[in-house]
Short mmCIF file of C-alpha atoms in Angstrom, two decimals:
data_model
loop_
_atom_site.label_atom_id
_atom_site.label_comp_id
_atom_site.label_asym_id
_atom_site.label_seq_id
_atom_site.Cartn_x
_atom_site.Cartn_y
_atom_site.Cartn_z
CA UNK A 1 51.14 36.41 -41.41
CA UNK A 2 52.45 39.79 -40.72
CA UNK A 3 50.13 42.89 -41.02
CA UNK A 4 49.62 46.25 -39.73
CA UNK A 5 46.98 48.65 -39.46
CA UNK A 6 46.05 51.92 -37.74
CA UNK A 7 43.01 53.37 -35.96
CA UNK A 8 41.89 57.06 -36.38
CA UNK A 9 38.58 57.39 -34.37
CA UNK A 10 36.56 55.19 -36.80
CA UNK A 11 37.99 51.73 -36.92
CA UNK A 12 40.82 51.06 -39.09
CA UNK A 13 42.04 52.32 -42.32
CA UNK A 14 42.64 50.08 -45.35
CA UNK A 15 46.48 49.87 -44.93
CA UNK A 16 47.44 46.37 -44.67
CA UNK A 17 50.58 44.33 -45.55
CA UNK A 18 49.77 40.42 -45.69
CA UNK A 19 52.71 38.20 -46.51
CA UNK A 20 51.13 35.03 -45.84
CA UNK A 21 47.75 35.56 -47.69
CA UNK A 22 47.10 33.29 -50.83
CA UNK A 23 47.46 35.44 -53.90
CA UNK A 24 44.87 35.20 -56.59
CA UNK A 25 46.03 32.72 -59.53
CA UNK A 26 47.75 34.64 -62.31
CA UNK A 27 46.13 34.63 -65.52
CA UNK A 28 46.43 36.05 -68.97
CA UNK A 29 44.48 39.12 -69.72
CA UNK A 30 41.25 38.14 -71.76
CA UNK A 31 41.19 39.46 -75.30
CA UNK A 32 38.52 42.57 -75.38
CA UNK A 33 36.13 41.83 -78.24
CA UNK A 34 32.29 42.45 -78.47
CA UNK A 35 31.68 38.57 -78.04
CA UNK A 36 33.69 38.08 -74.68
CA UNK A 37 33.81 41.24 -73.04
CA UNK A 38 31.32 44.16 -72.28
CA UNK A 39 31.79 47.53 -70.19
CA UNK A 40 28.59 46.71 -68.38
CA UNK A 41 28.96 46.57 -64.62
CA UNK A 42 25.22 46.14 -63.50
CA UNK A 43 23.21 42.89 -62.37
CA UNK A 44 19.43 42.76 -61.20
CA UNK A 45 16.74 40.55 -59.51
CA UNK A 46 13.22 40.93 -60.60
CA UNK A 47 11.85 37.40 -60.35
CA UNK A 48 13.15 33.72 -60.46
CA UNK A 49 12.71 33.92 -64.34
CA UNK A 50 14.18 37.53 -64.50
CA UNK A 51 17.80 38.09 -63.00
CA UNK A 52 21.32 38.56 -63.93
CA UNK A 53 24.44 37.00 -62.65
CA UNK A 54 28.32 37.75 -63.44
CA UNK A 55 30.30 35.14 -65.40
CA UNK A 56 33.56 34.61 -66.41
CA UNK A 57 34.29 36.75 -69.53
CA UNK A 58 35.13 33.72 -71.86
CA UNK A 59 33.55 30.02 -71.91
CA UNK A 60 35.93 27.56 -69.82
CA UNK A 61 37.56 30.10 -67.79
CA UNK A 62 38.17 29.40 -63.80
CA UNK A 63 35.65 32.01 -61.70
CA UNK A 64 38.12 32.96 -59.01
CA UNK A 65 41.06 34.30 -61.32
CA UNK A 66 38.91 36.53 -63.55
CA UNK A 67 36.32 37.99 -60.99
CA UNK A 68 37.43 41.47 -61.87
CA UNK A 69 36.81 40.53 -65.38
CA UNK A 70 33.07 39.05 -65.04
CA UNK A 71 30.55 40.13 -67.41
CA UNK A 72 26.60 39.92 -66.94
CA UNK A 73 24.34 37.32 -68.02
CA UNK A 74 20.66 37.44 -68.05
CA UNK A 75 17.67 35.60 -68.95
CA UNK A 76 17.36 38.12 -71.96
CA UNK A 77 20.25 39.67 -73.88
CA UNK A 78 20.80 43.51 -73.22
CA UNK A 79 18.62 43.36 -69.99
CA UNK A 80 21.18 45.43 -68.61
CA UNK A 81 23.53 47.35 -70.95
CA UNK A 82 25.75 44.94 -73.00
CA UNK A 83 24.48 41.86 -71.09
CA UNK A 84 24.63 38.26 -72.73
CA UNK A 85 21.73 35.78 -72.66
CA UNK A 86 22.36 32.87 -70.47
CA UNK A 87 23.27 29.80 -72.43
CA UNK A 88 20.15 27.36 -73.10
CA UNK A 89 19.66 25.25 -69.90
CA UNK A 90 22.38 27.04 -67.98
CA UNK A 91 20.18 27.84 -65.00
CA UNK A 92 18.32 24.56 -63.95
CA UNK A 93 16.58 25.71 -60.61
CA UNK A 94 16.03 29.06 -59.12
CA UNK A 95 14.29 30.05 -56.04
CA UNK A 96 13.40 33.78 -55.44
CA UNK A 97 12.90 35.64 -52.13
CA UNK A 98 12.36 39.27 -51.23
CA UNK A 99 11.84 40.84 -47.76
CA UNK A 100 12.13 44.72 -46.94
CA UNK A 101 15.91 45.01 -47.19
CA UNK A 102 17.09 42.55 -49.80
CA UNK A 103 16.28 40.29 -52.90
CA UNK A 104 17.94 37.00 -53.68
CA UNK A 105 18.15 34.12 -55.78
CA UNK A 106 19.32 30.74 -54.72
CA UNK A 107 19.62 27.64 -57.17
CA UNK A 108 21.52 25.58 -59.58
CA UNK A 109 23.36 25.65 -62.88
CA UNK A 110 24.55 23.21 -65.51
CA UNK A 111 28.48 24.07 -65.58
CA UNK A 112 28.60 22.13 -68.96
CA UNK A 113 26.67 24.82 -70.88
CA UNK A 114 29.35 27.40 -70.26
CA UNK A 115 32.09 24.81 -70.25
CA UNK A 116 33.06 25.56 -66.76
CA UNK A 117 35.27 22.86 -64.86
CA UNK A 118 33.77 20.19 -62.48
CA UNK A 119 36.87 21.00 -60.23
CA UNK A 120 36.35 24.90 -60.02
CA UNK A 121 35.59 25.64 -56.58
CA UNK A 122 34.07 28.91 -57.86
CA UNK A 123 34.51 32.75 -56.97
CA UNK A 124 32.54 35.64 -55.56
CA UNK A 125 31.33 38.86 -57.30
CA UNK A 126 30.52 41.90 -55.09
CA UNK A 127 30.61 45.63 -54.85
CA UNK A 128 32.45 45.83 -51.56
CA UNK A 129 35.47 48.01 -51.87
CA UNK A 130 36.40 48.60 -55.28
CA UNK A 131 34.05 45.98 -56.48
CA UNK A 132 34.56 42.59 -58.32
CA UNK A 133 34.07 43.50 -61.33
CA UNK A 134 35.43 47.03 -60.43
CA UNK A 135 32.52 49.50 -60.21
CA UNK A 136 29.77 46.74 -60.24
CA UNK A 137 26.30 47.33 -58.96
CA UNK A 138 22.96 45.52 -58.59
CA UNK A 139 19.90 47.89 -60.22
CA UNK A 140 17.83 49.41 -57.34
CA UNK A 141 20.02 48.33 -54.59
CA UNK A 142 23.35 49.73 -52.60
CA UNK A 143 24.92 46.25 -52.18
CA UNK A 144 25.39 42.84 -53.82
CA UNK A 145 27.11 39.83 -53.44
CA UNK A 146 27.07 36.55 -55.76
CA UNK A 147 28.86 33.60 -55.84
CA UNK A 148 29.37 30.97 -58.60
CA UNK A 149 30.35 27.35 -57.96
CA UNK A 150 30.75 25.14 -60.92
CA UNK A 151 32.21 22.09 -58.73
CA UNK A 152 28.68 21.99 -57.01
CA UNK A 153 26.66 23.31 -59.84
CA UNK A 154 25.27 25.90 -57.69
CA UNK A 155 24.88 29.71 -57.60
CA UNK A 156 23.55 32.40 -55.50
CA UNK A 157 23.07 36.34 -55.62
CA UNK A 158 21.58 38.60 -53.19
CA UNK A 159 21.01 42.53 -53.37
CA UNK A 160 20.65 44.63 -50.58
CA UNK A 161 20.06 48.05 -49.17
CA UNK A 162 22.32 47.51 -46.01
CA UNK A 163 26.00 46.23 -46.07
CA UNK A 164 25.45 43.91 -42.98
CA UNK A 165 22.82 41.81 -45.44
CA UNK A 166 25.29 41.39 -48.11
CA UNK A 167 28.45 40.20 -46.00
CA UNK A 168 31.24 39.12 -48.15
CA UNK A 169 32.81 36.74 -45.34
CA UNK A 170 34.95 34.00 -46.37
CA UNK A 171 33.94 33.07 -49.99
CA UNK A 172 35.29 29.57 -49.14
CA UNK A 173 32.16 29.07 -47.19
CA UNK A 174 30.10 29.41 -50.21
CA UNK A 175 26.56 30.25 -50.95
CA UNK A 176 25.05 28.12 -48.07
CA UNK A 177 26.80 30.05 -45.51
CA UNK A 178 27.44 33.61 -47.15
CA UNK A 179 23.60 33.63 -48.28
CA UNK A 180 21.44 31.18 -46.58
CA UNK A 181 18.06 30.36 -48.31
CA UNK A 182 16.42 27.73 -50.21
CA UNK A 183 18.75 25.25 -51.97
CA UNK A 184 16.37 22.52 -52.71
CA UNK A 185 16.93 20.71 -55.96
CA UNK A 186 14.46 20.85 -58.94
CA UNK A 187 13.79 18.18 -61.37
CA UNK A 188 16.12 19.69 -63.77
CA UNK A 189 19.30 19.61 -61.82
CA UNK A 190 22.16 17.22 -62.26
CA UNK A 191 22.63 16.12 -58.88
CA UNK A 192 18.82 15.79 -58.75
CA UNK A 193 19.08 13.25 -61.85
CA UNK A 194 22.04 11.47 -60.42
CA UNK A 195 20.14 10.77 -57.24
CA UNK A 196 17.13 9.30 -58.95
CA UNK A 197 19.35 7.22 -60.94
CA UNK A 198 21.16 5.87 -58.04
CA UNK A 199 18.17 4.93 -56.06
CA UNK A 200 15.67 3.79 -58.71
CA UNK A 201 16.14 0.24 -57.59
CA UNK A 202 16.01 0.77 -54.04
CA UNK A 203 13.37 2.06 -51.88
CA UNK A 204 14.75 3.80 -48.93
CA UNK A 205 12.27 5.26 -45.93
CA UNK A 206 12.66 9.03 -46.14
CA UNK A 207 14.47 10.59 -43.07
CA UNK A 208 13.61 14.23 -41.65
CA UNK A 209 16.44 15.47 -43.72
CA UNK A 210 15.12 13.95 -46.88
CA UNK A 211 11.78 15.29 -46.26
CA UNK A 212 13.19 18.69 -46.09
CA UNK A 213 15.00 18.43 -49.31
CA UNK A 214 12.20 17.10 -51.54
CA UNK A 215 12.87 18.18 -55.11
CA UNK A 216 10.41 21.33 -56.10
CA UNK A 217 9.58 23.00 -59.19
CA UNK A 218 12.36 24.66 -61.34
CA UNK A 219 11.39 28.04 -60.00
CA UNK A 220 10.00 29.17 -56.82
CA UNK A 221 9.28 32.43 -55.35
CA UNK A 222 8.31 33.86 -52.21
CA UNK A 223 8.11 37.47 -50.72
CA UNK A 224 8.08 38.00 -46.74
CA UNK A 225 9.88 40.22 -43.94
CA UNK A 226 11.85 37.19 -42.48
CA UNK A 227 13.52 35.41 -45.43
CA UNK A 228 17.04 34.84 -44.09
CA UNK A 229 16.64 31.40 -44.18
CA UNK A 230 18.63 28.25 -42.70
CA UNK A 231 22.23 28.74 -42.17
CA UNK A 232 24.67 25.72 -43.37
CA UNK A 233 27.05 24.47 -40.88
CA UNK A 234 27.35 20.75 -42.33
CA UNK A 235 26.52 18.86 -45.35
CA UNK A 236 25.95 20.92 -48.41
CA UNK A 237 22.29 20.52 -49.17
CA UNK A 238 21.07 20.40 -45.17
CA UNK A 239 20.25 23.83 -43.77
CA UNK A 240 19.56 24.67 -40.04
CA UNK A 241 16.87 26.94 -39.33
CA UNK A 242 18.38 30.03 -37.59
CA UNK A 243 16.67 33.33 -37.34
CA UNK A 244 17.90 36.66 -38.79
CA UNK A 245 18.47 37.78 -34.92
CA UNK A 246 20.48 34.67 -34.15
CA UNK A 247 22.47 35.15 -37.06
CA UNK A 248 23.62 38.76 -36.26
CA UNK A 249 26.31 37.94 -33.78
CA UNK A 250 27.64 34.72 -31.71
CA UNK A 251 25.84 34.04 -28.42
CA UNK A 252 28.66 35.52 -26.63
CA UNK A 253 29.89 38.02 -29.21
CA UNK A 254 27.79 40.89 -28.22
CA UNK A 255 28.37 44.49 -29.93
CA UNK A 256 28.59 46.78 -26.96
CA UNK A 257 26.94 50.19 -26.80
CA UNK A 258 29.63 52.70 -27.86
CA UNK A 259 29.91 56.12 -29.33
CA UNK A 260 32.32 55.15 -32.22
CA UNK A 261 33.17 51.88 -33.95
CA UNK A 262 36.73 52.02 -32.48
CA UNK A 263 35.52 51.62 -29.10
CA UNK A 264 34.16 48.34 -29.77
CA UNK A 265 37.42 46.69 -30.66
CA UNK A 266 38.29 46.06 -27.03
CA UNK A 267 35.29 43.73 -26.57
CA UNK A 268 35.95 42.06 -29.87
CA UNK A 269 39.71 41.13 -28.93
CA UNK A 270 38.35 39.62 -25.36
CA UNK A 271 35.79 37.63 -27.61
CA UNK A 272 38.77 36.34 -30.02
CA UNK A 273 41.13 35.55 -26.98
CA UNK A 274 38.59 33.67 -25.17
CA UNK A 275 37.56 31.48 -28.20
CA UNK A 276 41.18 30.70 -28.67
CA UNK A 277 41.87 29.80 -24.80
CA UNK A 278 38.58 27.65 -25.19
CA UNK A 279 39.78 26.02 -28.12
CA UNK A 280 36.92 26.94 -30.30
CA UNK A 281 37.37 26.26 -34.27
CA UNK A 282 38.96 28.67 -36.27
CA UNK A 283 35.93 28.61 -38.73
CA UNK A 284 33.87 29.47 -35.53
CA UNK A 285 35.89 32.36 -34.56
CA UNK A 286 35.95 33.59 -38.12
CA UNK A 287 32.06 33.13 -38.37
CA UNK A 288 31.69 35.30 -35.17
CA UNK A 289 34.24 37.71 -36.28
CA UNK A 290 32.23 38.32 -39.43
CA UNK A 291 28.98 38.51 -37.75
CA UNK A 292 30.43 41.07 -35.18
CA UNK A 293 31.86 43.35 -37.89
CA UNK A 294 28.63 43.30 -39.96
CA UNK A 295 26.65 44.16 -36.98
CA UNK A 296 29.16 46.85 -36.17
CA UNK A 297 28.85 48.19 -39.89
CA UNK A 298 25.12 48.60 -39.77
CA UNK A 299 25.42 50.42 -36.25
CA UNK A 300 28.22 52.81 -37.88
CA UNK A 301 27.39 53.03 -41.52
CA UNK A 302 30.19 56.07 -41.68
CA UNK A 303 32.68 53.48 -40.91
CA UNK A 304 31.46 50.83 -42.92
CA UNK A 305 33.85 51.21 -45.55
CA UNK A 306 36.65 50.57 -43.28
CA UNK A 307 35.06 47.73 -41.39
CA UNK A 308 34.56 45.97 -45.01
CA UNK A 309 38.13 46.47 -45.66
CA UNK A 310 39.28 44.64 -42.37
CA UNK A 311 36.75 41.95 -42.96
CA UNK A 312 38.20 41.41 -46.45
CA UNK A 313 41.79 41.06 -45.03
CA UNK A 314 41.00 38.86 -41.94
CA UNK A 315 39.01 36.79 -44.12
CA UNK A 316 42.17 34.97 -45.25
CA UNK A 317 43.01 33.80 -41.54
CA UNK A 318 43.68 30.23 -41.29
CA UNK A 319 45.81 29.81 -38.54
CA UNK A 320 45.86 30.58 -34.57
CA UNK A 321 48.66 32.82 -34.89
CA UNK A 322 46.90 35.23 -37.10
CA UNK A 323 44.05 35.79 -34.77
CA UNK A 324 46.94 36.22 -31.61
CA UNK A 325 48.45 38.61 -33.84
CA UNK A 326 45.33 40.72 -34.52
CA UNK A 327 44.51 40.67 -30.78
CA UNK A 328 48.12 42.08 -30.23
CA UNK A 329 48.13 44.88 -32.78
CA UNK A 330 44.47 45.96 -31.65
CA UNK A 331 45.68 46.03 -28.23
CA UNK A 332 48.65 48.24 -29.19
CA UNK A 333 46.37 50.32 -31.33
CA UNK A 334 44.12 50.73 -28.43
CA UNK A 335 46.72 51.95 -26.07
CA UNK A 336 48.37 54.33 -28.51
CA UNK A 337 44.82 55.92 -29.03
CA UNK A 338 44.67 56.22 -25.30
CA UNK A 339 47.92 57.90 -24.74
CA UNK A 340 47.26 60.34 -27.48
CA UNK A 341 44.08 61.04 -25.86
CA UNK A 342 45.79 61.78 -22.18
CA UNK A 343 47.75 64.61 -23.30
CA UNK A 344 44.82 66.43 -25.04
CA UNK A 345 42.72 65.87 -21.75
CA UNK A 346 45.70 67.30 -19.76
CA UNK A 347 46.08 70.37 -21.94
CA UNK A 348 42.32 71.09 -21.64
CA UNK A 349 42.16 70.78 -17.84
CA UNK A 350 45.30 73.04 -17.69
CA UNK A 351 43.49 75.63 -19.73
CA UNK A 352 40.41 75.31 -17.45
CA UNK A 353 42.63 75.64 -14.36
CA UNK A 354 44.29 79.01 -15.99
CA UNK A 355 40.82 80.32 -17.08
CA UNK A 356 39.71 79.88 -13.07
CA UNK A 357 42.66 81.31 -11.61
#
């Protein structure tokens, strides 16, 4: 995978050339009519019974190929301009969580109510960069990220004031890793019904994991100041307990105290190279890198746009060679930047010497 980028005192620009990236699946344009398309680009979260999600513009369409054409669906029609009402029975479980910097809903849906396919791994809507859909926003918040996962009958949405709380990351990681939270099943979930039917004739002693995942009411709500709940690293519905602070960066990936975002890059490439040398999994490297960039974007909000662009591109990395090339390019850019600074310093020193003489 060959790519290039230039750094100009912030971090990197949005100039990338990705020959090996997987392109979005081509699709026919959706006919724009009053029933299947709306110009509205807004979602909102008020409670577990009052929120909106983006969905494909027509029933039966795959999620990812139509991310830029998503339309809002809410509990009530026209809750945001042009929104449609969720199909009856579409939302089966919704868990509401709010703290001082973000609000989120995590839960389950019935894909059949919108004719979504069982083999559709889903897609991600967000307002990083140009946004998906273009120009999309979440009412009352600066950022949002939401995923629809028909194959698992799962959805999630988070609206944030800070970009670090709404990481786009790798959409392949799905809700459980991008938006940690309460993913316990409710009694109306398809999976919960199947599990109940499959175990109705056999009594199985509960395990610790089973006790953590007891079905709850269809909707739950909590408001607190530390609700970045469990981060998933394994089974879809098993969530490990980690705090917000622990999730900010990897144990050995610390963002250094620097004057500008660009100056943190040498530390980042050392971490990447060390992980490569130690045969750390590519998923873990990707997770550490994403958390590093999220923390960096929080420290340097003026550079967050470029940082997010870099994160979006490197999210496609799936080979060790991709990371090795990133390390090489950052080293080259760092060297070039240092060479550019040296003549300036020499000129300044000469001017001072001339003035002194």
